[in-house]
Short mmCIF file of C-alpha atoms in Angstrom, two decimals:
data_model
loop_
_atom_site.label_atom_id
_atom_site.label_comp_id
_atom_site.label_asym_id
_atom_site.label_seq_id
_atom_site.Cartn_x
_atom_site.Cartn_y
_atom_site.Cartn_z
CA MET A 1 -240.91 220.82 58.52
CA ALA A 2 -238.06 220.31 56.05
CA LYS A 3 -236.95 216.69 55.87
CA ASP A 4 -233.38 215.66 56.61
CA PRO A 5 -231.44 214.87 53.43
CA VAL A 6 -231.13 211.22 52.38
CA ARG A 7 -227.68 210.13 51.22
CA VAL A 8 -227.86 208.20 47.94
CA LEU A 9 -224.85 206.35 46.54
CA VAL A 10 -224.51 205.72 42.80
CA THR A 11 -221.54 203.57 41.78
CA GLY A 12 -220.31 203.74 38.18
CA ALA A 13 -221.66 207.29 38.30
CA ALA A 14 -219.62 208.61 35.35
CA GLY A 15 -221.02 205.92 33.06
CA GLN A 16 -224.04 206.05 30.78
CA ILE A 17 -226.66 204.89 33.29
CA GLY A 18 -225.11 206.99 36.05
CA TYR A 19 -225.23 210.10 33.90
CA ALA A 20 -228.96 209.52 33.25
CA LEU A 21 -229.67 208.57 36.88
CA VAL A 22 -228.08 211.31 38.98
CA PRO A 23 -230.23 214.18 37.63
CA MET A 24 -233.36 212.09 38.21
CA ILE A 25 -232.35 211.55 41.85
CA ALA A 26 -231.47 215.24 42.24
CA ARG A 27 -234.89 216.20 40.83
CA GLY A 28 -236.83 214.09 43.33
CA VAL A 29 -237.88 211.36 40.89
CA MET A 30 -236.51 208.60 43.16
CA LEU A 31 -237.49 209.73 46.65
CA GLY A 32 -240.18 212.36 46.16
CA ALA A 33 -240.46 216.06 45.36
CA ASP A 34 -240.11 217.07 49.02
CA GLN A 35 -237.10 214.87 49.91
CA PRO A 36 -233.68 216.59 49.93
CA VAL A 37 -230.76 214.39 48.87
CA ILE A 38 -226.99 214.28 49.10
CA LEU A 39 -225.48 212.40 46.18
CA HIS A 40 -222.47 210.14 46.68
CA MET A 41 -220.90 209.23 43.35
CA LEU A 42 -218.23 206.54 43.01
CA ASP A 43 -216.26 205.50 39.96
CA ILE A 44 -212.90 203.94 39.11
CA PRO A 45 -209.72 206.09 38.96
CA PRO A 46 -209.57 206.19 35.11
CA ALA A 47 -213.03 207.84 35.20
CA ALA A 48 -212.13 210.38 37.90
CA GLU A 49 -211.97 213.34 35.51
CA ALA A 50 -215.30 212.48 33.86
CA LEU A 51 -216.82 212.02 37.33
CA ASN A 52 -215.69 215.50 38.29
CA GLY A 53 -217.37 216.78 35.11
CA VAL A 54 -220.65 215.20 36.24
CA LYS A 55 -220.23 216.89 39.62
CA MET A 56 -219.70 220.25 37.85
CA GLU A 57 -222.92 219.72 35.88
CA LEU A 58 -224.86 218.88 39.04
CA VAL A 59 -223.69 222.20 40.50
CA ASP A 60 -224.60 223.98 37.25
CA ALA A 61 -228.12 222.55 37.24
CA ALA A 62 -228.86 224.20 40.63
CA PHE A 63 -231.24 221.45 41.77
CA PRO A 64 -233.20 222.79 44.78
CA LEU A 65 -233.33 219.34 46.44
CA LEU A 66 -229.62 218.61 46.05
CA LYS A 67 -227.92 219.47 49.34
CA GLY A 68 -224.45 218.15 48.59
CA VAL A 69 -222.32 216.04 46.25
CA VAL A 70 -219.51 213.64 47.10
CA ALA A 71 -217.57 212.54 44.00
CA THR A 72 -214.80 210.06 44.71
CA THR A 73 -212.83 207.02 43.59
CA ASP A 74 -212.55 205.81 47.21
CA ALA A 75 -215.17 203.20 48.15
CA VAL A 76 -215.02 203.97 51.88
CA GLU A 77 -215.65 207.69 51.35
CA ALA A 78 -218.43 206.89 48.87
CA CYS A 79 -220.22 204.44 51.19
CA THR A 80 -220.00 206.45 54.40
CA GLY A 81 -223.42 207.18 55.86
CA VAL A 82 -225.43 206.27 52.75
CA ASN A 83 -229.13 205.36 53.17
CA VAL A 84 -229.68 204.10 49.62
CA ALA A 85 -227.04 202.46 47.40
CA VAL A 86 -227.58 201.99 43.66
CA MET A 87 -224.83 199.73 42.36
CA VAL A 88 -224.47 200.56 38.68
CA GLY A 89 -220.73 199.98 38.42
CA GLY A 90 -219.58 196.57 37.21
CA PHE A 91 -217.36 194.91 34.65
CA PRO A 92 -219.12 194.68 31.28
CA ARG A 93 -218.66 191.63 29.13
CA LYS A 94 -216.38 192.37 26.20
CA GLU A 95 -216.13 190.56 22.91
CA GLY A 96 -214.31 187.24 23.18
CA MET A 97 -214.68 187.05 26.98
CA GLU A 98 -215.89 183.89 28.65
CA ARG A 99 -218.76 184.17 31.15
CA LYS A 100 -216.45 182.95 33.89
CA ASP A 101 -213.99 185.80 33.21
CA VAL A 102 -216.76 188.38 33.50
CA MET A 103 -218.10 186.66 36.61
CA SER A 104 -214.73 186.60 38.37
CA LYS A 105 -214.19 190.34 37.68
CA ASN A 106 -217.63 191.17 39.09
CA VAL A 107 -217.22 188.85 42.07
CA SER A 108 -214.11 190.76 43.11
CA ILE A 109 -215.81 194.16 42.58
CA TYR A 110 -218.92 193.20 44.59
CA LYS A 111 -216.90 191.51 47.30
CA SER A 112 -214.93 194.71 47.98
CA GLN A 113 -217.97 196.99 47.72
CA ALA A 114 -219.89 194.71 50.08
CA SER A 115 -217.34 195.20 52.84
CA ALA A 116 -217.24 198.99 52.30
CA LEU A 117 -221.05 199.17 52.53
CA GLU A 118 -221.21 196.86 55.52
CA LYS A 119 -218.66 198.86 57.50
CA HIS A 120 -219.63 202.39 56.49
CA ALA A 121 -223.23 202.68 55.20
CA ALA A 122 -226.04 203.90 57.45
CA PRO A 123 -227.92 201.20 59.37
CA ASN A 124 -230.83 199.83 57.32
CA CYS A 125 -229.27 201.02 54.03
CA LYS A 126 -231.32 199.83 51.05
CA VAL A 127 -229.21 198.34 48.24
CA LEU A 128 -230.20 197.98 44.58
CA VAL A 129 -227.83 196.17 42.20
CA VAL A 130 -228.14 197.20 38.55
CA ALA A 131 -224.84 195.98 37.07
CA ASN A 132 -224.99 192.62 35.30
CA PRO A 133 -225.18 189.80 36.14
CA ALA A 134 -227.44 191.72 38.55
CA ASN A 135 -229.01 188.82 40.47
CA THR A 136 -225.68 187.11 41.10
CA ASN A 137 -223.81 190.35 41.85
CA ALA A 138 -226.49 191.03 44.49
CA LEU A 139 -226.03 187.54 45.91
CA ILE A 140 -222.25 188.05 46.20
CA LEU A 141 -222.85 191.40 47.88
CA LYS A 142 -225.19 189.70 50.35
CA GLU A 143 -222.67 186.95 51.11
CA PHE A 144 -219.89 189.43 51.87
CA ALA A 145 -222.01 191.87 53.87
CA PRO A 146 -223.59 189.47 56.37
CA SER A 147 -224.65 192.24 58.77
CA ILE A 148 -226.79 193.95 56.08
CA PRO A 149 -230.24 192.32 56.40
CA GLU A 150 -230.98 190.10 53.39
CA LYS A 151 -234.26 191.96 52.85
CA ASN A 152 -232.21 195.11 52.17
CA ILE A 153 -230.35 193.67 49.17
CA THR A 154 -232.24 193.61 45.87
CA CYS A 155 -231.55 193.66 42.14
CA LEU A 156 -233.21 195.50 39.29
CA THR A 157 -235.85 193.66 37.25
CA ARG A 158 -238.15 196.69 37.16
CA LEU A 159 -236.68 197.55 33.76
CA ASP A 160 -237.98 194.22 32.39
CA HIS A 161 -241.30 194.79 34.23
CA ASN A 162 -241.66 198.23 32.64
CA ARG A 163 -240.70 196.81 29.23
CA ALA A 164 -243.53 194.28 29.60
CA LEU A 165 -246.00 197.03 30.56
CA GLY A 166 -244.86 198.99 27.50
CA GLN A 167 -245.36 196.07 25.11
CA ILE A 168 -248.91 195.44 26.38
CA SER A 169 -249.76 199.14 26.20
CA GLU A 170 -248.51 199.33 22.58
CA ARG A 171 -250.33 196.14 21.56
CA LEU A 172 -253.66 197.30 23.00
CA SER A 173 -253.21 201.02 22.24
CA VAL A 174 -253.90 201.91 25.87
CA GLN A 175 -252.05 204.19 28.29
CA VAL A 176 -249.18 202.39 30.00
CA SER A 177 -250.42 203.80 33.32
CA ASP A 178 -253.62 201.74 32.84
CA VAL A 179 -251.72 198.43 32.67
CA LYS A 180 -250.64 196.76 35.92
CA ASN A 181 -249.54 193.53 37.59
CA VAL A 182 -247.36 191.99 34.93
CA ILE A 183 -244.66 189.88 36.58
CA ILE A 184 -241.03 189.23 35.76
CA TRP A 185 -239.96 185.93 37.29
CA GLY A 186 -236.35 184.92 37.77
CA ASN A 187 -233.13 186.22 36.32
CA HIS A 188 -232.47 189.61 34.72
CA SER A 189 -231.28 187.76 31.61
CA SER A 190 -232.89 186.30 28.51
CA SER A 191 -234.15 183.36 30.64
CA GLN A 192 -236.51 185.65 32.60
CA TYR A 193 -240.23 184.90 32.35
CA PRO A 194 -242.50 187.89 31.64
CA ASP A 195 -245.91 186.70 32.86
CA VAL A 196 -249.22 188.42 32.02
CA ASN A 197 -251.56 185.84 33.59
CA HIS A 198 -252.36 188.14 36.52
CA ALA A 199 -252.08 191.45 34.66
CA THR A 200 -255.03 193.77 34.10
CA VAL A 201 -255.92 196.90 32.15
CA THR A 202 -258.09 199.64 33.63
CA THR A 203 -260.97 200.29 31.21
CA PRO A 204 -264.16 202.39 31.51
CA ALA A 205 -265.89 199.09 32.40
CA GLY A 206 -263.43 198.27 35.20
CA ASP A 207 -260.23 196.20 35.30
CA LYS A 208 -260.04 193.56 32.56
CA PRO A 209 -257.49 190.71 32.27
CA VAL A 210 -254.72 191.39 29.74
CA ARG A 211 -255.08 187.88 28.30
CA GLU A 212 -258.76 188.47 27.58
CA LEU A 213 -258.16 191.87 25.93
CA VAL A 214 -255.17 190.79 23.83
CA ALA A 215 -257.12 187.64 22.80
CA ASP A 216 -254.03 186.14 21.18
CA ASP A 217 -252.40 183.45 23.33
CA ALA A 218 -249.95 182.56 20.57
CA TRP A 219 -248.52 186.10 20.70
CA LEU A 220 -248.55 186.31 24.51
CA ASN A 221 -246.84 182.91 24.89
CA SER A 222 -244.09 183.47 22.34
CA GLU A 223 -243.37 186.80 20.62
CA PHE A 224 -244.34 188.96 23.61
CA ILE A 225 -242.06 186.93 25.90
CA SER A 226 -239.09 186.96 23.52
CA THR A 227 -239.50 190.70 22.80
CA VAL A 228 -239.24 191.53 26.50
CA GLN A 229 -236.40 189.02 27.02
CA GLN A 230 -234.39 190.40 24.08
CA ARG A 231 -235.25 194.10 24.43
CA GLY A 232 -231.84 195.02 25.82
CA ALA A 233 -230.13 193.53 22.76
CA ALA A 234 -232.57 195.36 20.46
CA ILE A 235 -231.67 198.70 22.11
CA ILE A 236 -227.95 198.00 21.66
CA LYS A 237 -228.55 197.19 18.00
CA ALA A 238 -230.43 200.48 17.52
CA ARG A 239 -228.34 202.85 19.67
CA LYS A 240 -224.97 201.06 19.51
CA LEU A 241 -225.07 201.60 23.28
CA SER A 242 -226.95 199.78 26.02
CA SER A 243 -230.19 201.01 27.64
CA ALA A 244 -229.39 203.93 29.92
CA LEU A 245 -232.34 206.26 30.39
CA SER A 246 -234.83 203.40 30.76
CA ALA A 247 -232.53 201.60 33.23
CA ALA A 248 -232.09 204.80 35.26
CA SER A 249 -235.82 205.51 35.26
CA SER A 250 -236.61 201.94 36.36
CA ALA A 251 -234.05 202.16 39.18
CA CYS A 252 -235.91 205.25 40.41
CA ASP A 253 -239.23 203.37 40.19
CA HIS A 254 -237.78 200.41 42.14
CA ILE A 255 -236.44 202.55 45.00
CA ARG A 256 -239.45 204.89 45.08
CA ASP A 257 -241.94 202.02 45.42
CA TRP A 258 -239.73 200.27 47.99
CA VAL A 259 -239.39 203.41 50.15
CA LEU A 260 -242.79 205.05 49.61
CA GLY A 261 -244.95 201.95 48.96
CA THR A 262 -246.82 200.43 46.03
CA PRO A 263 -250.36 201.62 45.22
CA GLU A 264 -253.18 199.50 46.69
CA GLY A 265 -253.95 196.55 44.39
CA THR A 266 -250.72 196.89 42.41
CA PHE A 267 -247.66 194.69 42.51
CA VAL A 268 -244.26 195.21 40.90
CA SER A 269 -241.25 193.01 40.13
CA MET A 270 -238.10 193.07 42.28
CA GLY A 271 -235.14 190.72 42.45
CA VAL A 272 -235.15 189.64 46.10
CA TYR A 273 -233.72 186.88 48.29
CA SER A 274 -235.84 183.77 47.77
CA ASP A 275 -237.47 182.18 50.81
CA GLY A 276 -238.76 179.21 48.80
CA SER A 277 -242.00 180.90 47.68
CA TYR A 278 -243.49 179.39 44.49
CA ASN A 279 -241.07 176.46 44.89
CA VAL A 280 -238.16 178.64 43.84
CA PRO A 281 -234.99 177.37 45.54
CA ALA A 282 -234.20 179.40 48.66
CA GLY A 283 -230.88 181.23 48.62
CA LEU A 284 -231.14 182.74 45.13
CA ILE A 285 -231.80 186.38 44.31
CA TYR A 286 -234.83 185.86 42.07
CA SER A 287 -237.40 188.25 40.66
CA PHE A 288 -240.85 187.91 42.24
CA PRO A 289 -244.05 189.94 42.29
CA VAL A 290 -243.94 192.10 45.41
CA THR A 291 -245.90 194.78 47.21
CA CYS A 292 -244.15 197.38 49.37
CA LYS A 293 -245.32 199.11 52.53
CA ASN A 294 -243.47 201.08 55.23
CA GLY A 295 -240.14 200.57 53.48
CA GLU A 296 -240.45 196.77 53.31
CA TRP A 297 -241.23 194.49 50.38
CA SER A 298 -243.33 191.31 50.62
CA ILE A 299 -243.66 188.60 47.98
CA VAL A 300 -247.24 188.36 46.70
CA GLN A 301 -248.44 184.90 47.75
CA GLY A 302 -251.01 182.46 46.38
CA LEU A 303 -251.02 183.36 42.68
CA PRO A 304 -252.02 180.32 40.58
CA ILE A 305 -249.16 179.08 38.37
CA ASP A 306 -250.13 177.08 35.28
CA GLU A 307 -248.00 174.34 33.73
CA PHE A 308 -246.56 176.61 31.00
CA SER A 309 -245.48 179.15 33.66
CA ARG A 310 -244.12 176.48 36.00
CA LYS A 311 -241.63 175.32 33.36
CA LYS A 312 -240.51 178.91 32.74
CA LEU A 313 -240.08 179.61 36.49
CA ASP A 314 -237.97 176.46 36.85
CA LEU A 315 -235.84 177.19 33.79
CA THR A 316 -234.76 180.64 34.98
CA ALA A 317 -234.14 179.25 38.51
CA GLU A 318 -231.84 176.63 37.00
CA GLU A 319 -229.85 179.33 35.22
CA LEU A 320 -229.54 181.29 38.48
CA SER A 321 -228.34 178.18 40.34
CA GLU A 322 -225.68 177.67 37.66
CA GLU A 323 -224.61 181.32 37.90
CA LYS A 324 -224.40 181.01 41.66
CA ALA A 325 -222.17 177.93 41.34
CA LEU A 326 -219.98 179.75 38.79
CA ALA A 327 -219.68 182.79 41.08
CA TYR A 328 -218.74 180.62 44.06
CA SER A 329 -216.14 178.80 41.97
CA CYS A 330 -214.53 182.22 41.31
CA LEU A 331 -214.14 182.70 45.07
CA THR A 332 -212.02 179.63 45.66
#
């Protein structure tokens, strides 16, 4: 039996990440090789012509799974009937801009997109916010779309998670697919805490703790953490453009695991609405270790947190509380 197509919205679709992301979705990377999709692409009016060019290329690529394309600058048209929404569009920080200026631009964008999604998306639409500040943009979206269940609004920290897996794999000269259960705690910013205390590597002799195999706590507690925290800046320095293909690929990973489930014994990092787990203040969108099953995520409970980690978890929570206060001050 052929499956019904799933409608996937990508905002900011004419941008760098969007351009990397839409072919991945059309190829089945996000939802599976047997899942037809209809792509909804939204961008701002100045990008309308470029957006149409992306639509032309999607037609030209003749993707078997792609059953339709909506390319529009109208948020209502873009949001109508969507089952998955990947919010890539946002206002980037430009040189000389204060954080509050960037925040107020994004608050107004996410406020208007929240109401379009709430009124027009399919019931149980899953939302992933990619645009920075991702955690706080997701929180604003949640506030202004009260009828969308809070469990359906998430932000992307899978990119940081995958960066951490990559660093461990390079350090140990092992396949990245053999490394699992790193955790990104907190904000998708340089205050995030990449934690390897629960991570393992699959070896011929079974799963071994990363800390034991690396056997260099000084590196794991300093350089490894700062490399993952600062990786986005390092990519900009090298490419003169921000991470696009890795962000797009991680967005696919995030949605795929959320919809299709995480492998047994594996957890991943997702920015989700805090319920107070691990003494993280409730009411923040904060990155936790999660497992997914039947389209629902659950925070992994009961992991021991040492003193070093506790300080890092609290520090990134403080930054998120400050961002939340700044965002709310933009609303008044």
